[in-house]
PDB file of C-alpha atoms and ligand atoms in Angstrom:
ATOM      1  CA  MET A   1       0.086   0.084  -0.354  1.00 56.00           C
ATOM      2  CA  ILE A   2       1.117   3.566  -0.812  1.00 59.00           C
ATOM      3  CA  PHE A   3       1.125   5.959   1.962  1.00 66.00           C
ATOM      4  CA  MET A   4      -1.343   8.555   1.220  1.00 71.00           C
ATOM      5  CA  GLU A   5      -0.460  11.860   1.466  1.00 78.00           C
ATOM      6  CA  ASP A   6      -2.432  15.291   1.617  1.00 83.00           C
ATOM      7  CA  LYS A   7      -0.835  16.347  -1.791  1.00 87.00           C
ATOM      8  CA  HIS A   8      -2.447  13.185  -3.618  1.00 93.00           C
ATOM      9  CA  LEU A   9      -5.605  14.123  -5.265  1.00 96.00           C
ATOM     10  CA  LEU A  10      -6.011  10.834  -6.721  1.00 97.00           C
ATOM     11  CA  MET A  11      -4.368   7.549  -5.987  1.00 97.00           C
ATOM     12  CA  PHE A  12      -4.387   3.863  -7.629  1.00 98.00           C
ATOM     13  CA  ASP A  13      -3.476   1.278  -4.990  1.00 97.00           C
ATOM     14  CA  ASN A  14      -2.893  -1.925  -6.505  1.00 97.00           C
ATOM     15  CA  VAL A  15      -6.023  -1.833  -8.715  1.00 98.00           C
ATOM     16  CA  SER A  16      -7.214  -4.626 -10.739  1.00 97.00           C
ATOM     17  CA  TYR A  17     -10.274  -4.679 -13.108  1.00 97.00           C
ATOM     18  CA  ALA A  18     -11.923  -7.683 -14.872  1.00 96.00           C
ATOM     19  CA  TYR A  19     -15.054  -6.956 -16.984  1.00 95.00           C
ATOM     20  CA  ASP A  20     -16.360 -10.504 -16.551  1.00 91.00           C
ATOM     21  CA  GLU A  21     -15.843 -11.305 -12.600  1.00 81.00           C
ATOM     22  CA  GLU A  22     -16.657 -14.965 -14.179  1.00 83.00           C
ATOM     23  CA  ASN A  23     -13.574 -14.841 -15.760  1.00 79.00           C
ATOM     24  CA  ALA A  24     -11.149 -12.714 -13.365  1.00 74.00           C
ATOM     25  CA  ASP A  25      -7.968 -14.317 -14.952  1.00 77.00           C
ATOM     26  CA  GLU A  26      -8.785 -11.784 -17.999  1.00 88.00           C
ATOM     27  CA  LEU A  27      -8.238  -8.663 -16.285  1.00 94.00           C
ATOM     28  CA  ALA A  28      -8.341  -5.160 -18.261  1.00 97.00           C
ATOM     29  CA  VAL A  29      -6.144  -3.805 -15.449  1.00 98.00           C
ATOM     30  CA  ARG A  30      -3.481  -5.769 -13.727  1.00 97.00           C
ATOM     31  CA  ASP A  31      -2.278  -4.654  -9.880  1.00 97.00           C
ATOM     32  CA  VAL A  32      -1.881  -0.642 -11.060  1.00 98.00           C
ATOM     33  CA  SER A  33      -0.553   1.800  -8.320  1.00 97.00           C
ATOM     34  CA  PHE A  34       0.224   5.220  -8.858  1.00 97.00           C
ATOM     35  CA  THR A  35      -0.693   8.964  -7.625  1.00 97.00           C
ATOM     36  CA  VAL A  36      -1.705  12.081  -9.158  1.00 97.00           C
ATOM     37  CA  ASP A  37      -1.067  15.219  -6.698  1.00 96.00           C
ATOM     38  CA  ARG A  38      -2.846  18.228  -6.551  1.00 96.00           C
ATOM     39  CA  GLY A  39      -1.903  20.539 -10.014  1.00 96.00           C
ATOM     40  CA  GLU A  40       0.058  17.709 -11.577  1.00 97.00           C
ATOM     41  CA  PHE A  41      -0.143  17.079 -15.046  1.00 97.00           C
ATOM     42  CA  VAL A  42       0.385  13.220 -15.762  1.00 98.00           C
ATOM     43  CA  VAL A  43       0.106  11.915 -19.108  1.00 97.00           C
ATOM     44  CA  ILE A  44      -0.972   8.018 -19.394  1.00 97.00           C
ATOM     45  CA  LEU A  45       0.983   6.368 -22.657  1.00 97.00           C
ATOM     46  CA  GLY A  46      -0.576   2.819 -24.073  1.00 95.00           C
ATOM     47  CA  HIS A  47      -1.103   0.906 -27.189  1.00 93.00           C
ATOM     48  CA  ASN A  48      -4.793   0.057 -28.185  1.00 92.00           C
ATOM     49  CA  GLY A  49      -6.699  -2.070 -25.435  1.00 94.00           C
ATOM     50  CA  SER A  50      -3.941  -1.679 -22.932  1.00 96.00           C
ATOM     51  CA  GLY A  51      -6.266  -0.737 -20.539  1.00 97.00           C
ATOM     52  CA  LYS A  52      -6.224   3.413 -20.482  1.00 96.00           C
ATOM     53  CA  SER A  53      -9.893   3.664 -20.647  1.00 96.00           C
ATOM     54  CA  THR A  54     -10.731   1.485 -17.885  1.00 97.00           C
ATOM     55  CA  VAL A  55      -8.384   3.530 -15.860  1.00 98.00           C
ATOM     56  CA  ALA A  56     -10.116   6.451 -16.669  1.00 97.00           C
ATOM     57  CA  LYS A  57     -13.383   5.146 -15.540  1.00 97.00           C
ATOM     58  CA  LEU A  58     -12.175   3.702 -12.316  1.00 98.00           C
ATOM     59  CA  SER A  59     -10.968   7.379 -11.626  1.00 97.00           C
ATOM     60  CA  ASN A  60     -14.105   8.502 -10.661  1.00 93.00           C
ATOM     61  CA  SER A  61     -16.086   5.559  -9.869  1.00 95.00           C
ATOM     62  CA  ILE A  62     -17.846   4.902 -12.911  1.00 95.00           C
ATOM     63  CA  PHE A  63     -15.886   1.447 -12.448  1.00 97.00           C
ATOM     64  CA  LEU A  64     -15.162   0.040  -9.505  1.00 97.00           C
ATOM     65  CA  PRO A  65     -11.733  -1.852  -8.780  1.00 97.00           C
ATOM     66  CA  SER A  66     -12.257  -5.753  -8.824  1.00 96.00           C
ATOM     67  CA  SER A  67      -9.573  -5.753  -6.470  1.00 96.00           C
ATOM     68  CA  GLY A  68      -7.295  -2.618  -4.470  1.00 97.00           C
ATOM     69  CA  LYS A  69      -8.516   0.364  -4.002  1.00 97.00           C
ATOM     70  CA  VAL A  70      -8.929   3.944  -5.847  1.00 98.00           C
ATOM     71  CA  PHE A  71      -9.126   6.818  -3.672  1.00 97.00           C
ATOM     72  CA  VAL A  72     -10.054  10.713  -4.751  1.00 97.00           C
ATOM     73  CA  ASP A  73      -8.874  12.843  -1.935  1.00 94.00           C
ATOM     74  CA  GLY A  74      -9.037  10.530   0.591  1.00 94.00           C
ATOM     75  CA  MET A  75     -12.401   9.134  -0.492  1.00 96.00           C
ATOM     76  CA  ASP A  76     -12.568   5.607  -1.143  1.00 97.00           C
ATOM     77  CA  THR A  77     -14.765   5.111  -4.751  1.00 97.00           C
ATOM     78  CA  ALA A  78     -15.997   2.058  -3.688  1.00 97.00           C
ATOM     79  CA  ASP A  79     -17.913   3.729  -0.525  1.00 96.00           C
ATOM     80  CA  GLU A  80     -21.354   4.846  -2.122  1.00 94.00           C
ATOM     81  CA  LYS A  81     -21.757   7.724  -0.065  1.00 95.00           C
ATOM     82  CA  SER A  82     -18.780   9.664  -1.525  1.00 94.00           C
ATOM     83  CA  GLU A  83     -19.772   8.867  -5.126  1.00 92.00           C
ATOM     84  CA  PHE A  84     -21.384  12.475  -5.303  1.00 89.00           C
ATOM     85  CA  ARG A  85     -18.352  14.361  -3.989  1.00 92.00           C
ATOM     86  CA  ILE A  86     -15.878  12.322  -5.990  1.00 94.00           C
ATOM     87  CA  ARG A  87     -17.651  13.162  -9.164  1.00 91.00           C
ATOM     88  CA  GLU A  88     -17.500  16.855  -8.245  1.00 89.00           C
ATOM     89  CA  ARG A  89     -13.799  16.581  -7.377  1.00 94.00           C
ATOM     90  CA  VAL A  90     -12.591  14.128 -10.649  1.00 96.00           C
ATOM     91  CA  GLY A  91     -14.306  14.652 -14.132  1.00 93.00           C
ATOM     92  CA  VAL A  92     -13.666  12.801 -17.166  1.00 94.00           C
ATOM     93  CA  VAL A  93     -13.771  14.028 -20.648  1.00 91.00           C
ATOM     94  CA  PHE A  94     -14.050  10.980 -23.345  1.00 90.00           C
ATOM     95  CA  GLN A  95     -12.708  10.707 -27.139  1.00 88.00           C
ATOM     96  CA  ASN A  96     -15.922  11.005 -28.972  1.00 87.00           C
ATOM     97  CA  PRO A  97     -17.404  14.745 -28.221  1.00 83.00           C
ATOM     98  CA  ASP A  98     -20.661  13.600 -29.853  1.00 87.00           C
ATOM     99  CA  ASN A  99     -21.489  11.189 -27.200  1.00 87.00           C
ATOM    100  CA  GLN A 100     -20.709  14.066 -24.469  1.00 88.00           C
ATOM    101  CA  ILE A 101     -23.048  17.058 -25.736  1.00 91.00           C
ATOM    102  CA  VAL A 102     -26.308  16.980 -24.437  1.00 92.00           C
ATOM    103  CA  ALA A 103     -27.864  20.448 -25.282  1.00 95.00           C
ATOM    104  CA  SER A 104     -28.562  22.147 -28.773  1.00 95.00           C
ATOM    105  CA  ILE A 105     -26.950  25.359 -27.739  1.00 97.00           C
ATOM    106  CA  VAL A 106     -23.414  25.893 -26.399  1.00 97.00           C
ATOM    107  CA  GLU A 107     -24.195  27.727 -23.391  1.00 97.00           C
ATOM    108  CA  GLU A 108     -27.147  25.294 -22.453  1.00 97.00           C
ATOM    109  CA  ASP A 109     -24.728  22.105 -22.666  1.00 97.00           C
ATOM    110  CA  VAL A 110     -22.433  23.990 -20.701  1.00 97.00           C
ATOM    111  CA  ALA A 111     -25.180  24.724 -17.974  1.00 97.00           C
ATOM    112  CA  PHE A 112     -26.336  21.279 -17.841  1.00 94.00           C
ATOM    113  CA  GLY A 113     -23.612  19.922 -15.238  1.00 90.00           C
ATOM    114  CA  PRO A 114     -23.843  22.512 -12.741  1.00 91.00           C
ATOM    115  CA  GLU A 115     -27.974  22.621 -12.899  1.00 92.00           C
ATOM    116  CA  ASN A 116     -27.621  18.730 -11.976  1.00 88.00           C
ATOM    117  CA  LEU A 117     -25.329  19.918  -9.083  1.00 84.00           C
ATOM    118  CA  GLY A 118     -28.038  21.975  -7.846  1.00 87.00           C
ATOM    119  CA  ILE A 119     -26.197  25.542  -8.239  1.00 90.00           C
ATOM    120  CA  GLU A 120     -28.057  28.502  -8.242  1.00 94.00           C
ATOM    121  CA  PRO A 121     -28.588  30.417 -11.511  1.00 95.00           C
ATOM    122  CA  LYS A 122     -26.624  33.164 -10.891  1.00 95.00           C
ATOM    123  CA  GLU A 123     -23.633  31.299 -10.131  1.00 95.00           C
ATOM    124  CA  ILE A 124     -24.392  28.838 -13.223  1.00 96.00           C
ATOM    125  CA  ARG A 125     -24.246  31.961 -15.312  1.00 96.00           C
ATOM    126  CA  LYS A 126     -21.089  33.113 -14.198  1.00 95.00           C
ATOM    127  CA  ARG A 127     -19.423  29.743 -14.278  1.00 94.00           C
ATOM    128  CA  VAL A 128     -20.589  28.996 -17.996  1.00 96.00           C
ATOM    129  CA  ASP A 129     -19.008  32.176 -18.939  1.00 95.00           C
ATOM    130  CA  ASN A 130     -15.980  31.687 -17.409  1.00 92.00           C
ATOM    131  CA  ALA A 131     -15.643  27.951 -18.259  1.00 92.00           C
ATOM    132  CA  LEU A 132     -16.255  29.096 -22.128  1.00 94.00           C
ATOM    133  CA  LYS A 133     -13.616  32.072 -21.783  1.00 91.00           C
ATOM    134  CA  ALA A 134     -11.001  29.268 -20.805  1.00 87.00           C
ATOM    135  CA  VAL A 135     -11.427  27.034 -23.612  1.00 88.00           C
ATOM    136  CA  GLY A 136     -11.740  30.034 -26.213  1.00 89.00           C
ATOM    137  CA  MET A 137     -15.537  29.356 -26.755  1.00 94.00           C
ATOM    138  CA  TYR A 138     -17.343  32.268 -25.379  1.00 96.00           C
ATOM    139  CA  ASP A 139     -18.179  33.906 -28.606  1.00 97.00           C
ATOM    140  CA  TYR A 140     -19.958  30.642 -29.827  1.00 97.00           C
ATOM    141  CA  ARG A 141     -21.958  30.464 -26.566  1.00 97.00           C
ATOM    142  CA  LEU A 142     -25.260  30.894 -28.409  1.00 98.00           C
ATOM    143  CA  HIS A 143     -24.226  28.479 -31.433  1.00 97.00           C
ATOM    144  CA  GLU A 144     -25.668  25.048 -32.244  1.00 97.00           C
ATOM    145  CA  THR A 145     -23.567  22.710 -30.931  1.00 96.00           C
ATOM    146  CA  HIS A 146     -23.981  20.352 -33.917  1.00 95.00           C
ATOM    147  CA  ARG A 147     -22.933  22.819 -36.272  1.00 95.00           C
ATOM    148  CA  LEU A 148     -19.271  23.066 -34.337  1.00 95.00           C
ATOM    149  CA  SER A 149     -16.316  21.125 -35.716  1.00 92.00           C
ATOM    150  CA  GLY A 150     -14.911  18.265 -33.836  1.00 90.00           C
ATOM    151  CA  GLY A 151     -12.303  20.400 -31.876  1.00 90.00           C
ATOM    152  CA  GLN A 152     -14.908  23.074 -30.834  1.00 93.00           C
ATOM    153  CA  LYS A 153     -17.315  20.266 -29.655  1.00 93.00           C
ATOM    154  CA  GLN A 154     -14.660  18.804 -27.519  1.00 91.00           C
ATOM    155  CA  ARG A 155     -13.647  22.296 -26.112  1.00 92.00           C
ATOM    156  CA  VAL A 156     -17.394  22.529 -25.042  1.00 95.00           C
ATOM    157  CA  ALA A 157     -17.226  19.095 -23.579  1.00 93.00           C
ATOM    158  CA  ILE A 158     -14.501  20.253 -21.439  1.00 92.00           C
ATOM    159  CA  ALA A 159     -16.053  23.971 -20.510  1.00 94.00           C
ATOM    160  CA  GLY A 160     -18.889  21.683 -19.097  1.00 94.00           C
ATOM    161  CA  MET A 161     -16.626  19.530 -16.949  1.00 92.00           C
ATOM    162  CA  ILE A 162     -14.888  23.211 -15.794  1.00 91.00           C
ATOM    163  CA  ALA A 163     -17.977  24.593 -15.033  1.00 93.00           C
ATOM    164  CA  MET A 164     -18.688  21.912 -12.364  1.00 92.00           C
ATOM    165  CA  GLN A 165     -15.093  23.227 -10.993  1.00 90.00           C
ATOM    166  CA  PRO A 166     -13.252  19.905 -10.288  1.00 94.00           C
ATOM    167  CA  GLU A 167      -9.874  19.564  -9.041  1.00 95.00           C
ATOM    168  CA  CYS A 168      -8.833  17.122 -11.749  1.00 96.00           C
ATOM    169  CA  ILE A 169      -9.895  16.232 -15.381  1.00 95.00           C
ATOM    170  CA  VAL A 170      -9.200  13.216 -16.927  1.00 96.00           C
ATOM    171  CA  PHE A 171      -8.869  13.109 -20.575  1.00 95.00           C
ATOM    172  CA  ASP A 172      -9.387   9.425 -22.135  1.00 94.00           C
ATOM    173  CA  GLU A 173      -7.844   9.989 -25.972  1.00 91.00           C
ATOM    174  CA  PRO A 174      -9.835  13.467 -26.174  1.00 87.00           C
ATOM    175  CA  THR A 175      -7.751  14.260 -29.298  1.00 86.00           C
ATOM    176  CA  ALA A 176      -7.805  10.503 -30.747  1.00 83.00           C
ATOM    177  CA  MET A 177     -10.927  11.687 -33.266  1.00 80.00           C
ATOM    178  CA  LEU A 178      -9.543  15.246 -33.980  1.00 81.00           C
ATOM    179  CA  ASP A 179      -7.695  16.880 -36.639  1.00 82.00           C
ATOM    180  CA  PRO A 180      -4.138  18.240 -36.151  1.00 85.00           C
ATOM    181  CA  GLN A 181      -5.623  21.864 -35.211  1.00 83.00           C
ATOM    182  CA  GLY A 182      -8.396  20.449 -33.007  1.00 82.00           C
ATOM    183  CA  ARG A 183      -5.862  18.323 -31.482  1.00 85.00           C
ATOM    184  CA  ARG A 184      -3.792  21.576 -30.689  1.00 86.00           C
ATOM    185  CA  GLU A 185      -6.776  23.311 -29.563  1.00 84.00           C
ATOM    186  CA  VAL A 186      -7.678  20.391 -26.979  1.00 86.00           C
ATOM    187  CA  MET A 187      -3.994  20.107 -25.881  1.00 89.00           C
ATOM    188  CA  ASN A 188      -3.535  23.876 -25.394  1.00 90.00           C
ATOM    189  CA  THR A 189      -6.670  23.917 -23.365  1.00 89.00           C
ATOM    190  CA  ALA A 190      -5.570  21.183 -21.058  1.00 92.00           C
ATOM    191  CA  ARG A 191      -2.126  22.764 -20.635  1.00 92.00           C
ATOM    192  CA  GLU A 192      -3.735  26.379 -19.771  1.00 91.00           C
ATOM    193  CA  LEU A 193      -6.178  24.614 -17.193  1.00 91.00           C
ATOM    194  CA  ASN A 194      -2.838  23.218 -15.373  1.00 95.00           C
ATOM    195  CA  LYS A 195      -1.037  26.234 -15.417  1.00 94.00           C
ATOM    196  CA  ASN A 196      -3.637  28.996 -14.845  1.00 90.00           C
ATOM    197  CA  ASN A 197      -6.137  27.013 -12.711  1.00 89.00           C
ATOM    198  CA  ASN A 198      -3.568  24.532 -11.306  1.00 92.00           C
ATOM    199  CA  MET A 199      -5.808  21.909 -12.537  1.00 95.00           C
ATOM    200  CA  ALA A 200      -4.748  18.320 -11.790  1.00 97.00           C
ATOM    201  CA  ILE A 201      -4.752  16.611 -15.329  1.00 97.00           C
ATOM    202  CA  VAL A 202      -4.612  13.305 -16.530  1.00 97.00           C
ATOM    203  CA  PHE A 203      -4.068  12.988 -19.942  1.00 96.00           C
ATOM    204  CA  ILE A 204      -4.366   9.784 -21.627  1.00 95.00           C
ATOM    205  CA  THR A 205      -3.221   9.517 -25.339  1.00 92.00           C
ATOM    206  CA  HIS A 206      -1.056   7.660 -27.867  1.00 86.00           C
ATOM    207  CA  PHE A 207       0.477  10.489 -29.478  1.00 87.00           C
ATOM    208  CA  MET A 208       3.858  10.174 -27.992  1.00 91.00           C
ATOM    209  CA  GLU A 209       4.397  14.467 -28.793  1.00 89.00           C
ATOM    210  CA  GLU A 210       1.429  15.141 -26.289  1.00 90.00           C
ATOM    211  CA  ALA A 211       3.432  13.551 -23.215  1.00 93.00           C
ATOM    212  CA  VAL A 212       6.709  15.766 -23.819  1.00 92.00           C
ATOM    213  CA  MET A 213       4.978  18.756 -21.270  1.00 90.00           C
ATOM    214  CA  ALA A 214       3.761  16.483 -18.349  1.00 96.00           C
ATOM    215  CA  ASP A 215       5.171  16.382 -15.157  1.00 97.00           C
ATOM    216  CA  LYS A 216       4.708  12.714 -14.958  1.00 97.00           C
ATOM    217  CA  VAL A 217       4.473  10.004 -17.914  1.00 98.00           C
ATOM    218  CA  ILE A 218       3.056   6.784 -16.750  1.00 98.00           C
ATOM    219  CA  VAL A 219       3.077   3.900 -19.451  1.00 97.00           C
ATOM    220  CA  ILE A 220       0.677   1.041 -19.710  1.00 97.00           C
ATOM    221  CA  ASP A 221       0.857  -2.252 -21.597  1.00 96.00           C
ATOM    222  CA  ASN A 222      -1.551  -5.044 -21.461  1.00 95.00           C
ATOM    223  CA  GLY A 223      -3.394  -3.930 -18.085  1.00 97.00           C
ATOM    224  CA  ARG A 224       0.038  -3.627 -16.351  1.00 97.00           C
ATOM    225  CA  LEU A 225       2.099  -0.208 -15.283  1.00 97.00           C
ATOM    226  CA  LEU A 226       5.117  -0.628 -17.441  1.00 96.00           C
ATOM    227  CA  ALA A 227       7.258   2.474 -16.607  1.00 97.00           C
ATOM    228  CA  CYS A 228       6.426   5.899 -14.730  1.00 97.00           C
ATOM    229  CA  GLY A 229       8.719   8.724 -14.512  1.00 97.00           C
ATOM    230  CA  THR A 230       9.478  12.193 -16.169  1.00 97.00           C
ATOM    231  CA  PRO A 231       8.982  12.437 -19.823  1.00 95.00           C
ATOM    232  CA  GLU A 232      13.169  12.731 -20.051  1.00 94.00           C
ATOM    233  CA  GLU A 233      13.303   9.283 -18.403  1.00 95.00           C
ATOM    234  CA  ILE A 234      10.776   7.674 -20.202  1.00 96.00           C
ATOM    235  CA  PHE A 235      11.617   8.761 -23.804  1.00 95.00           C
ATOM    236  CA  SER A 236      15.280   7.666 -23.044  1.00 93.00           C
ATOM    237  CA  GLN A 237      14.063   4.076 -22.849  1.00 94.00           C
ATOM    238  CA  LYS A 238      13.249   3.584 -26.754  1.00 92.00           C
ATOM    239  CA  GLU A 239      13.341  -0.313 -26.410  1.00 94.00           C
ATOM    240  CA  MET A 240      10.779  -0.288 -23.738  1.00 95.00           C
ATOM    241  CA  LEU A 241       8.480   1.895 -25.587  1.00 95.00           C
ATOM    242  CA  VAL A 242       8.933   0.137 -28.857  1.00 95.00           C
ATOM    243  CA  SER A 243       8.326  -3.555 -26.757  1.00 95.00           C
ATOM    244  CA  CYS A 244       4.873  -2.158 -26.188  1.00 93.00           C
ATOM    245  CA  GLY A 245       3.934  -0.884 -29.827  1.00 93.00           C
ATOM    246  CA  LEU A 246       4.650   2.777 -28.848  1.00 94.00           C
ATOM    247  CA  ASP A 247       7.858   5.261 -29.808  1.00 89.00           C
ATOM    248  CA  VAL A 248       9.434   8.275 -28.953  1.00 89.00           C
ATOM    249  CA  PRO A 249       8.527  11.551 -29.892  1.00 87.00           C
ATOM    250  CA  ASP A 250       9.838  12.689 -33.365  1.00 89.00           C
ATOM    251  CA  MET A 251      12.210  15.183 -32.112  1.00 88.00           C
ATOM    252  CA  VAL A 252      13.687  12.601 -29.764  1.00 88.00           C
ATOM    253  CA  LYS A 253      14.212  10.522 -32.878  1.00 88.00           C
ATOM    254  CA  LEU A 254      15.645  13.393 -34.866  1.00 90.00           C
ATOM    255  CA  ALA A 255      17.780  14.215 -31.788  1.00 89.00           C
ATOM    256  CA  ASN A 256      19.039  10.757 -31.298  1.00 88.00           C
ATOM    257  CA  GLU A 257      20.048  10.402 -35.058  1.00 90.00           C
ATOM    258  CA  LEU A 258      22.073  13.810 -35.072  1.00 91.00           C
ATOM    259  CA  ARG A 259      23.860  12.728 -32.086  1.00 90.00           C
ATOM    260  CA  GLU A 260      24.594   9.446 -33.707  1.00 90.00           C
ATOM    261  CA  ASN A 261      25.870  11.362 -36.503  1.00 92.00           C
ATOM    262  CA  GLY A 262      28.265  13.433 -34.426  1.00 90.00           C
ATOM    263  CA  VAL A 263      26.237  16.602 -33.610  1.00 89.00           C
ATOM    264  CA  PRO A 264      27.013  16.955 -29.828  1.00 89.00           C
ATOM    265  CA  LEU A 265      23.568  17.610 -28.671  1.00 89.00           C
ATOM    266  CA  ARG A 266      22.900  16.904 -24.990  1.00 87.00           C
ATOM    267  CA  LYS A 267      20.461  14.394 -23.350  1.00 85.00           C
ATOM    268  CA  GLY A 268      17.024  14.780 -22.828  1.00 84.00           C
ATOM    269  CA  ILE A 269      15.706  16.903 -25.776  1.00 87.00           C
ATOM    270  CA  LEU A 270      12.089  16.594 -26.081  1.00 87.00           C
ATOM    271  CA  CYS A 271      10.313  19.032 -28.496  1.00 85.00           C
ATOM    272  CA  GLU A 272      11.503  21.343 -31.647  1.00 88.00           C
ATOM    273  CA  ASP A 273      11.875  24.442 -29.590  1.00 88.00           C
ATOM    274  CA  GLU A 274      14.557  22.531 -27.467  1.00 87.00           C
ATOM    275  CA  LEU A 275      16.210  21.036 -30.578  1.00 89.00           C
ATOM    276  CA  VAL A 276      16.409  24.244 -32.592  1.00 90.00           C
ATOM    277  CA  LYS A 277      17.762  26.015 -29.569  1.00 90.00           C
ATOM    278  CA  GLU A 278      20.271  23.826 -28.906  1.00 88.00           C
ATOM    279  CA  TYR A 279      21.667  23.422 -32.462  1.00 87.00           C
ATOM    280  CA  LEU A 280      21.683  26.887 -33.299  1.00 89.00           C
ATOM    281  CA  SER A 281      23.953  27.285 -30.121  1.00 88.00           C
ATOM    282  CA  ILE A 282      26.112  24.273 -31.227  1.00 88.00           C
ATOM    283  CA  LEU A 283      26.485  26.023 -34.851  1.00 86.00           C
ATOM    284  CA  ASN A 284      27.097  29.595 -33.091  1.00 87.00           C
ATOM    285  CA  SER A 285      29.956  28.386 -30.854  1.00 83.00           C
TER     286      SER A 285
HETATM  287  N1  ADP B   1     -16.977  -3.319 -22.218  1.00 97.89           N
HETATM  288  C1  ADP B   1     -16.040  -4.189 -22.175  1.00 97.89           C
HETATM  289  N2  ADP B   1     -16.239  -5.633 -22.221  1.00 97.89           N
HETATM  290  C2  ADP B   1     -14.961  -6.464 -22.032  1.00 97.89           C
HETATM  291  N3  ADP B   1     -13.915  -6.281 -22.224  1.00 97.89           N
HETATM  292  C3  ADP B   1     -14.031  -4.716 -22.429  1.00 97.89           C
HETATM  293  C4  ADP B   1     -14.695  -4.049 -22.599  1.00 97.89           C
HETATM  294  N4  ADP B   1     -14.145  -2.546 -22.621  1.00 97.89           N
HETATM  295  C5  ADP B   1     -12.832  -2.954 -22.632  1.00 97.89           C
HETATM  296  N5  ADP B   1     -12.704  -4.232 -22.810  1.00 97.89           N
HETATM  297  C6  ADP B   1     -11.240  -5.092 -22.891  1.00 97.89           C
HETATM  298  O1  ADP B   1     -10.285  -4.434 -21.831  1.00 97.89           O
HETATM  299  C7  ADP B   1      -9.120  -4.066 -22.414  1.00 97.89           C
HETATM  300  C8  ADP B   1      -8.611  -2.844 -22.196  1.00 97.89           C
HETATM  301  O2  ADP B   1      -9.581  -1.984 -22.733  1.00 97.89           O
HETATM  302  P1  ADP B   1      -9.512  -0.129 -22.826  1.00 97.89           P
HETATM  303  O3  ADP B   1      -9.791   0.045 -21.287  1.00 97.89           O
HETATM  304  O4  ADP B   1     -10.888   0.110 -23.501  1.00 97.89           O
HETATM  305  O5  ADP B   1      -7.925  -0.348 -23.507  1.00 97.89           O
HETATM  306  P2  ADP B   1      -7.699   1.321 -24.177  1.00 97.89           P
HETATM  307  O6  ADP B   1      -8.563   2.264 -23.775  1.00 97.89           O
HETATM  308  O7  ADP B   1      -6.013   1.385 -24.049  1.00 97.89           O
HETATM  309  O8  ADP B   1      -7.751   0.981 -25.461  1.00 97.89           O
HETATM  310  C9  ADP B   1      -9.101  -4.628 -23.682  1.00 97.89           C
HETATM  311  O9  ADP B   1      -8.620  -5.805 -23.619  1.00 97.89           O
HETATM  312  C10 ADP B   1     -10.502  -4.511 -24.124  1.00 97.89           C
HETATM  313  O10 ADP B   1     -10.915  -5.277 -25.165  1.00 97.89           O
HETATM  314 MG1   MG B   2      -9.611   3.630 -24.852  1.00 97.89          MG
END
């Protein structure tokens, strides 16, 4: 058992999950332990079918562990009495924005969650406006939801989460169905929520590039937690990543190739900006 500290907002303690309890050998998630601190940005990487969505659903009591425990702010997700408070603290944004939009007008959609929490109308108005501003969709507040692009819909779904004022949002491959522009919009929104609102973020993805900004990266494979560390630590383990169907980000690859060809780049370069800066300083030295 990992000792639970106050800074831990979310904690998985030796969690396993079987979709079919009768066939408990086939675990979708197996003995997974990790923590997410308040204000931390955690990325979970894994190939298709590795158990990422199951982890997302375990994180706010949509699913309950078959064994082990999940704690949210010290509350056991298996404790029925805490379910409401747990859902207030941790929200989950799913892959397909179309399944998450419930109203035909943008601002009505964002108001839906807080209305269900029983919050008074004046406060709801404030929260809806702030949430829409936070995702850059305020100008679209009176637009029809079905006319929005995928990235815009996903941002409205995120605004709906923000309006509930959770301490943590779990994003389950929110960019998988989006074009590059939509991916950037959603990724930047997640980053800004983390930076400006100090919200803890769990960002599940199979795009390596999306992991380079994380405080912590978790790799899961076949239901198991394979590695956990900083982006530098994780992306220096190319063989481990390839063994579970993943890879290093393109910029890490390029930096590795340049290094192998004699360019004395330092280790731990993760993104384009760093690579360009480092390369220029070598050229100019
Ligand atoms: N509703 C379900 N019923 C039975 N098995 C499921 C169900 N959903 C997912 N699984 C299985 O659980 C494993 C993990 O799935 P999932 O968490 O969706 O992975 P990921 O999100 O990483 O693609 C996979 O083997 C998948 O086939
Ligand atoms: Mg999934």
